[in-house]
Amino acid sequence: MTPMPPALLPAMGVPALTLVMDPHDDVVHTHAALAAHHPPSGRITLHPGPGTTNDTALAHDLLAALGRPPLLPGRFPSGRQPAWEAATAWVTAQPVTRLTVLRAHRLTARRAERLLQLRAVTGIYLTLVCHRPRLPAALHQALQAVDHAVITDPEAAQHHYGDSPPAHADDAGGAVRRSGRWITLPALDRLVSYDSPASCTPPQIVWRHRSQPAPLTAHTVREVARRLADSTAHPRLAAALAAALFTGASFQQLETAGLRDYDETAATLALHDRARYTDGCAAYPVPGWARVFLRAAACFARLVSGEDQALLAAPGDRTHLLRLAETARLRPPQPSAARRAGRVEWDWRERREAEKYDAMLGVCEKPSRG
């Protein structure tokens, strides 16, 4: 995994881990750390809840702090939900540069180890706030082999957490009116189509057999990105739905993408279709708004590569992907209200084309001479 650029790390000679001692459990520390929480600026404050009783629950708290739903849908080969892998992927992709963890005195050795691993893998600047006069044994032991700075002065601690973030129109409380209305996207028309793909090294896409999906407007891009972030913590599913929007690909094509098919430097994604049901094997340019999702998916695939090499979708993900789209209220064009069944119809276009084809055959078929 690529670490954070040096410019985003602390100054040379300053440890990338700081321990803040709050011996009197002063509420000022908590308020200052929470006020510094501002994901658009790369600052995350993690305040573990009372129910955080194991390292997986801590990963769920971290996902929530990152603005993601804490649960990952689907079944996983090991039977273990890869919550830490997902959190690490989002920290890397967004990117986050600073993580402050409150109530650090409650960390077990295992949870402290998880946070230190996160710091080592991503290069994030980690601050642990201990609201006790002395370090608990587990945290003391975890920090023994790690270079770190210690802050005991309350004013220095408040300065360390960071200045309060500026109020932006996009994240000021109540400033954004979030719509629950459906966004109808023709690019999703083929999501449930059936293709016969295989892997190769394809050329750049040439739109010969179908029209290129229309670029999303700036407003739709912001709304789609927000809905994806709000609807799932699963990097692979979020990236798969994002890819469907700029490729117009079917689920079977999305399944073909592996780690080597995403070129982050060239910002291209290769999908495969050797049977040439649609465009054949091709590399698609990844628009700027979708790159954070592809980066997260690539990071996630590397972290779980021993279990699953899929970049965007695994065979069992089809239902979960459609449910994600519905949760985000994204859908393909629908039949008229008079013909609608009251739910999202994902195969309406294919059924309509099949009916037209059957009708055409019926007209062209010559009557038999019995």
Coordinates of C-alpha atoms in Angstrom, one line a residue:
M1 CA 0.0 0.0 0.0
T2 CA 1.3 3.5 -0.8
P3 CA 2.0 5.6 2.3
M4 CA 0.8 9.1 2.7
P5 CA 3.0 11.7 0.8
P6 CA 5.7 13.1 3.0
A7 CA 4.2 16.6 2.8
L8 CA 1.1 15.3 4.7
L9 CA 3.2 13.7 7.5
P10 CA 4.5 15.6 10.6
A11 CA 7.7 17.6 10.3
M12 CA 11.0 15.8 10.0
G13 CA 12.1 14.5 13.4
V14 CA 8.6 14.6 15.0
P15 CA 7.1 11.2 15.7
A16 CA 3.9 10.2 13.8
L17 CA 2.3 9.3 17.1
T18 CA 1.5 11.6 20.0
L19 CA 0.2 10.7 23.4
V20 CA -1.9 13.3 25.1
M21 CA -2.3 12.9 28.9
D22 CA -5.5 14.3 30.4
P23 CA -5.2 13.2 34.0
H24 CA -8.4 14.9 35.3
D25 CA -10.6 13.8 32.4
D26 CA -11.2 17.4 31.5
V27 CA -14.2 17.9 29.2
V28 CA -12.2 20.6 27.4
H29 CA -10.0 18.0 25.8
T30 CA -13.0 16.1 24.5
H31 CA -14.6 19.2 23.1
A32 CA -11.4 20.4 21.4
A33 CA -10.7 17.0 19.8
L34 CA -14.3 16.7 18.5
A35 CA -14.2 20.3 17.2
A36 CA -11.2 19.4 15.2
H37 CA -13.0 16.5 13.4
H38 CA -13.3 17.6 9.8
P39 CA -13.0 14.8 7.2
P40 CA -12.7 17.1 4.1
S41 CA -9.6 18.5 5.7
G42 CA -8.2 15.0 6.5
R43 CA -8.9 15.2 10.2
I44 CA -10.8 12.4 12.0
T45 CA -11.7 12.2 15.7
L46 CA -12.7 8.8 16.9
H47 CA -14.7 8.7 20.1
P48 CA -15.3 5.0 20.8
G49 CA -18.8 4.3 22.3
P50 CA -19.4 2.4 25.6
G51 CA -20.3 -0.7 23.5
T52 CA -16.9 -0.9 21.9
T53 CA -15.9 -4.1 23.4
N54 CA -13.6 -5.7 20.8
D55 CA -11.3 -4.7 17.9
T56 CA -14.1 -5.2 15.3
A57 CA -16.4 -2.8 17.1
L58 CA -13.6 -0.3 17.2
A59 CA -13.3 -0.7 13.4
H60 CA -17.0 0.0 13.1
D61 CA -16.6 3.1 15.2
L62 CA -13.8 4.2 12.9
L63 CA -16.0 3.6 9.8
A64 CA -18.7 5.7 11.4
A65 CA -16.2 8.5 12.1
L66 CA -15.2 8.3 8.4
G67 CA -18.8 8.9 7.5
R68 CA -19.5 5.3 6.4
P69 CA -22.2 2.9 7.7
P70 CA -20.4 0.6 10.1
L71 CA -21.6 -2.7 8.7
L72 CA -20.3 -4.5 5.5
P73 CA -22.9 -6.5 3.6
G74 CA -22.2 -9.9 2.2
R75 CA -20.5 -13.2 3.2
F76 CA -16.8 -13.4 3.4
P77 CA -14.6 -16.5 2.8
S78 CA -13.0 -16.5 6.3
G79 CA -16.4 -15.9 8.0
R80 CA -14.8 -12.7 9.4
Q81 CA -16.1 -9.3 8.4
P82 CA -13.1 -7.4 7.0
A83 CA -14.0 -4.2 8.9
W84 CA -10.4 -3.1 9.5
E85 CA -9.5 -3.7 5.9
A86 CA -12.4 -1.5 4.8
A87 CA -11.5 1.2 7.3
T88 CA -7.8 1.1 6.2
A89 CA -8.9 1.4 2.5
W90 CA -11.1 4.4 3.1
V91 CA -8.4 6.1 5.3
T92 CA -6.0 5.6 2.4
A93 CA -8.4 6.6 -0.4
Q94 CA -10.0 9.7 1.0
P95 CA -7.2 10.5 2.2
V96 CA -7.1 11.0 5.9
T97 CA -3.9 12.5 7.4
R98 CA -4.7 12.8 11.1
L99 CA -6.6 10.5 13.5
T100 CA -7.3 11.5 17.1
V101 CA -8.6 8.7 19.4
L102 CA -10.3 9.7 22.6
R103 CA -10.7 7.4 25.6
A104 CA -7.4 5.7 24.7
H105 CA -7.0 4.4 28.2
R106 CA -9.8 1.9 27.4
L107 CA -7.8 0.3 24.6
T108 CA -6.9 -3.3 25.0
A109 CA -3.5 -4.5 23.7
R110 CA -5.3 -5.9 20.6
R111 CA -7.1 -2.7 19.9
A112 CA -4.0 -0.6 20.4
E113 CA -2.1 -3.0 18.1
R114 CA -4.8 -2.5 15.4
L115 CA -4.4 1.3 15.6
L116 CA -0.7 1.1 15.4
Q117 CA -0.9 -1.2 12.4
L118 CA -3.3 1.3 10.7
R119 CA -0.7 4.1 11.3
A120 CA 2.1 1.9 10.0
V121 CA 0.2 0.9 6.8
T122 CA -1.3 4.3 5.9
G123 CA 1.2 6.8 7.3
I124 CA -1.5 8.5 9.2
Y125 CA -0.6 10.9 12.1
L126 CA -2.1 9.2 15.2
T127 CA -2.9 10.9 18.5
L128 CA -4.1 8.9 21.5
V129 CA -5.8 10.8 24.3
C130 CA -5.5 9.1 27.7
H131 CA -8.0 10.5 30.3
R132 CA -6.2 9.1 33.3
P133 CA -3.2 10.2 35.5
R134 CA -1.2 7.1 34.4
L135 CA -1.1 4.8 31.3
P136 CA -2.9 1.5 31.7
A137 CA -0.6 -1.5 31.4
A138 CA -1.9 -2.5 27.9
L139 CA -1.3 0.9 26.4
H140 CA 2.0 1.3 28.1
Q141 CA 3.2 -2.0 26.7
A142 CA 1.9 -1.2 23.2
L143 CA 3.8 2.1 23.1
Q144 CA 7.1 0.7 24.4
A145 CA 8.5 -0.1 21.0
V146 CA 6.9 2.9 19.2
D147 CA 8.6 6.3 18.9
H148 CA 6.1 8.8 20.2
A149 CA 5.8 12.3 21.7
V150 CA 3.9 13.1 25.0
I151 CA 1.9 16.2 25.6
T152 CA 0.8 17.0 29.2
D153 CA 0.0 20.7 28.9
P154 CA -3.7 21.3 28.3
E155 CA -3.1 24.4 26.1
A156 CA -0.5 22.6 24.0
A157 CA -2.9 19.7 23.6
Q158 CA -5.7 21.9 22.3
H159 CA -3.3 23.5 19.8
H160 CA -2.2 20.0 18.8
Y161 CA -5.7 18.8 18.0
G162 CA -6.0 21.5 15.3
D163 CA -7.9 24.7 14.8
S164 CA -11.6 24.4 14.3
P165 CA -12.4 23.7 10.7
P166 CA -13.9 26.4 8.5
A167 CA -17.6 26.2 7.9
H168 CA -18.2 25.1 4.3
A169 CA -21.6 25.2 2.6
D170 CA -21.3 21.5 1.9
D171 CA -20.9 20.4 5.5
A172 CA -22.3 23.1 7.7
G173 CA -25.1 21.8 9.8
G174 CA -28.4 22.1 8.1
A175 CA -27.0 24.0 5.1
V176 CA -27.4 21.1 2.7
R177 CA -30.9 19.8 1.9
R178 CA -30.5 16.1 1.3
S179 CA -33.0 14.7 -1.1
G180 CA -34.4 11.3 -0.8
R181 CA -35.8 11.4 -4.4
W182 CA -34.6 8.7 -6.8
I183 CA -31.9 9.6 -9.3
T184 CA -32.6 7.8 -12.6
L185 CA -29.4 7.0 -14.5
P186 CA -29.5 5.3 -17.9
A187 CA -26.0 4.0 -17.3
L188 CA -27.5 1.4 -14.9
D189 CA -29.6 0.0 -17.7
R190 CA -27.3 -3.0 -18.3
L191 CA -26.3 -3.7 -14.7
V192 CA -28.4 -6.9 -14.7
S193 CA -27.5 -7.9 -18.3
Y194 CA -25.7 -11.2 -18.9
D195 CA -22.4 -11.2 -20.7
S196 CA -19.7 -13.8 -21.2
P197 CA -16.4 -12.1 -20.1
A198 CA -12.9 -13.3 -19.6
S199 CA -9.6 -11.5 -18.7
C200 CA -7.1 -10.0 -21.1
T201 CA -5.2 -6.7 -21.7
P202 CA -7.7 -4.6 -23.6
P203 CA -7.4 -1.4 -25.6
Q204 CA -9.1 1.9 -24.8
I205 CA -12.9 1.8 -25.2
V206 CA -14.4 2.7 -28.6
W207 CA -18.1 3.3 -28.3
R208 CA -19.3 1.5 -31.5
H209 CA -22.2 -0.7 -30.4
R210 CA -23.8 1.5 -27.8
S211 CA -23.7 5.2 -26.9
Q212 CA -21.3 6.3 -24.2
P213 CA -23.0 7.0 -20.8
A214 CA -23.7 10.7 -20.5
P215 CA -21.3 12.5 -18.1
L216 CA -23.0 13.3 -14.8
T217 CA -23.6 16.9 -14.0
A218 CA -21.7 18.5 -11.2
H219 CA -24.7 18.5 -8.9
T220 CA -25.5 14.8 -9.7
V221 CA -21.8 13.9 -9.1
R222 CA -21.9 15.5 -5.6
E223 CA -25.2 13.8 -4.8
V224 CA -24.2 10.3 -6.1
A225 CA -20.8 10.5 -4.3
R226 CA -22.6 11.5 -1.0
R227 CA -25.2 8.8 -1.3
L228 CA -22.5 6.1 -2.0
A229 CA -20.6 7.3 1.0
D230 CA -23.7 7.3 3.2
S231 CA -25.0 3.9 2.0
T232 CA -22.1 1.5 2.4
A233 CA -18.7 1.0 4.0
H234 CA -17.9 -1.8 1.6
P235 CA -15.2 -0.4 -0.8
R236 CA -15.8 -3.0 -3.4
L237 CA -19.5 -2.5 -3.7
A238 CA -19.2 1.3 -3.7
A239 CA -16.6 1.1 -6.4
A240 CA -18.6 -1.4 -8.4
L241 CA -21.7 0.9 -8.5
A242 CA -19.5 3.9 -9.3
A243 CA -17.9 2.0 -12.2
A244 CA -21.3 1.0 -13.5
L245 CA -22.2 4.7 -13.8
F246 CA -19.2 5.6 -16.0
T247 CA -19.0 2.4 -18.0
G248 CA -22.6 1.3 -18.3
A249 CA -21.3 -2.2 -17.8
S250 CA -23.2 -5.3 -16.7
F251 CA -22.6 -7.1 -13.4
Q252 CA -20.8 -9.9 -15.3
Q253 CA -18.4 -7.4 -16.7
L254 CA -17.8 -5.7 -13.4
E255 CA -16.9 -9.2 -12.0
T256 CA -14.0 -9.5 -14.4
A257 CA -12.0 -6.6 -12.9
G258 CA -9.0 -7.6 -10.8
L259 CA -6.3 -5.5 -9.2
R260 CA -4.2 -5.4 -12.3
D261 CA -7.2 -4.0 -14.3
Y262 CA -7.1 -0.7 -12.4
D263 CA -4.3 1.7 -13.4
E264 CA -4.3 4.5 -10.9
T265 CA -1.6 6.4 -12.7
A266 CA -3.4 6.4 -16.0
A267 CA -6.9 6.5 -14.3
T268 CA -8.3 3.6 -16.4
L269 CA -10.3 0.6 -15.5
A270 CA -10.3 -2.5 -17.7
L271 CA -13.4 -4.7 -18.1
H272 CA -13.6 -7.9 -20.2
D273 CA -16.0 -9.3 -22.7
R274 CA -14.3 -11.7 -25.1
A275 CA -17.5 -12.9 -26.5
R276 CA -18.2 -9.3 -27.6
Y277 CA -21.7 -9.2 -26.4
T278 CA -21.4 -5.5 -26.2
D279 CA -18.1 -3.6 -26.6
G280 CA -15.6 -6.4 -26.2
C281 CA -12.7 -6.1 -23.7
A282 CA -11.9 -2.4 -23.2
A283 CA -10.2 0.1 -20.8
Y284 CA -12.4 2.9 -19.6
P285 CA -11.3 6.3 -18.3
V286 CA -12.1 6.8 -14.7
P287 CA -13.7 10.3 -14.0
G288 CA -12.3 12.3 -11.1
W289 CA -15.3 11.8 -8.9
A290 CA -15.0 8.0 -9.0
R291 CA -11.3 7.7 -8.3
V292 CA -11.7 7.8 -4.5
F293 CA -13.9 4.7 -4.7
L294 CA -11.6 2.8 -7.1
R295 CA -8.6 3.7 -4.9
A296 CA -10.4 2.3 -1.8
A297 CA -11.4 -0.8 -3.7
A298 CA -7.8 -1.4 -4.8
C299 CA -6.5 -1.0 -1.3
F300 CA -9.2 -3.3 0.1
A301 CA -8.4 -5.9 -2.5
R302 CA -4.7 -5.8 -1.6
L303 CA -5.5 -6.2 2.1
V304 CA -7.8 -9.2 1.6
S305 CA -5.9 -10.6 -1.4
G306 CA -5.4 -14.0 0.4
E307 CA -9.1 -14.5 0.4
D308 CA -10.5 -12.7 -2.7
Q309 CA -8.9 -11.2 -5.7
A310 CA -12.0 -9.3 -7.0
L311 CA -11.6 -5.6 -7.4
L312 CA -15.3 -4.6 -7.9
A313 CA -17.6 -7.6 -7.4
A314 CA -17.6 -11.2 -6.5
P315 CA -20.1 -13.8 -7.8
G316 CA -22.2 -13.5 -4.6
D317 CA -22.4 -9.7 -4.7
R318 CA -25.1 -9.2 -7.3
T319 CA -28.0 -9.0 -4.9
H320 CA -26.0 -6.8 -2.5
L321 CA -25.0 -4.4 -5.3
L322 CA -28.7 -4.0 -6.4
R323 CA -29.7 -3.4 -2.8
L324 CA -26.9 -0.8 -2.4
A325 CA -28.2 1.0 -5.5
E326 CA -31.7 1.0 -4.0
T327 CA -30.5 2.1 -0.6
A328 CA -28.8 5.0 -2.4
R329 CA -31.9 5.6 -4.4
L330 CA -30.2 5.1 -7.7
R331 CA -32.0 3.3 -10.5
P332 CA -32.2 2.8 -14.2
P333 CA -35.0 4.3 -16.3
Q334 CA -38.3 2.8 -15.2
P335 CA -41.6 1.9 -17.1
S336 CA -44.5 4.3 -16.9
A337 CA -46.4 4.6 -13.6
A338 CA -49.2 2.6 -15.1
R339 CA -47.0 -0.4 -15.8
R340 CA -44.8 -0.2 -12.7
A341 CA -45.0 -3.0 -10.2
G342 CA -44.3 -0.7 -7.2
R343 CA -40.6 -1.6 -6.9
V344 CA -37.4 -0.9 -8.9
E345 CA -37.5 -3.0 -12.1
W346 CA -33.9 -3.7 -13.0
D347 CA -34.6 -5.9 -16.1
W348 CA -37.3 -3.8 -17.6
R349 CA -35.2 -2.7 -20.5
E350 CA -34.2 -6.2 -21.4
R351 CA -37.8 -7.5 -21.1
R352 CA -38.9 -4.7 -23.4
E353 CA -36.3 -5.5 -26.0
A354 CA -37.2 -9.2 -25.8
E355 CA -40.9 -8.4 -26.3
K356 CA -40.0 -6.3 -29.4
Y357 CA -37.9 -9.1 -30.8
D358 CA -40.6 -11.7 -30.2
A359 CA -43.1 -9.4 -31.9
M360 CA -40.8 -8.9 -34.9
L361 CA -40.4 -12.7 -35.2
G362 CA -44.2 -13.1 -35.1
V363 CA -44.6 -10.7 -38.0
C364 CA -41.9 -12.2 -40.1
E365 CA -42.7 -15.8 -39.5
K366 CA -44.5 -17.4 -42.5
P367 CA -47.6 -19.4 -41.8
S368 CA -47.1 -23.2 -42.2
R369 CA -48.9 -25.1 -44.9
G370 CA -50.6 -27.8 -42.9

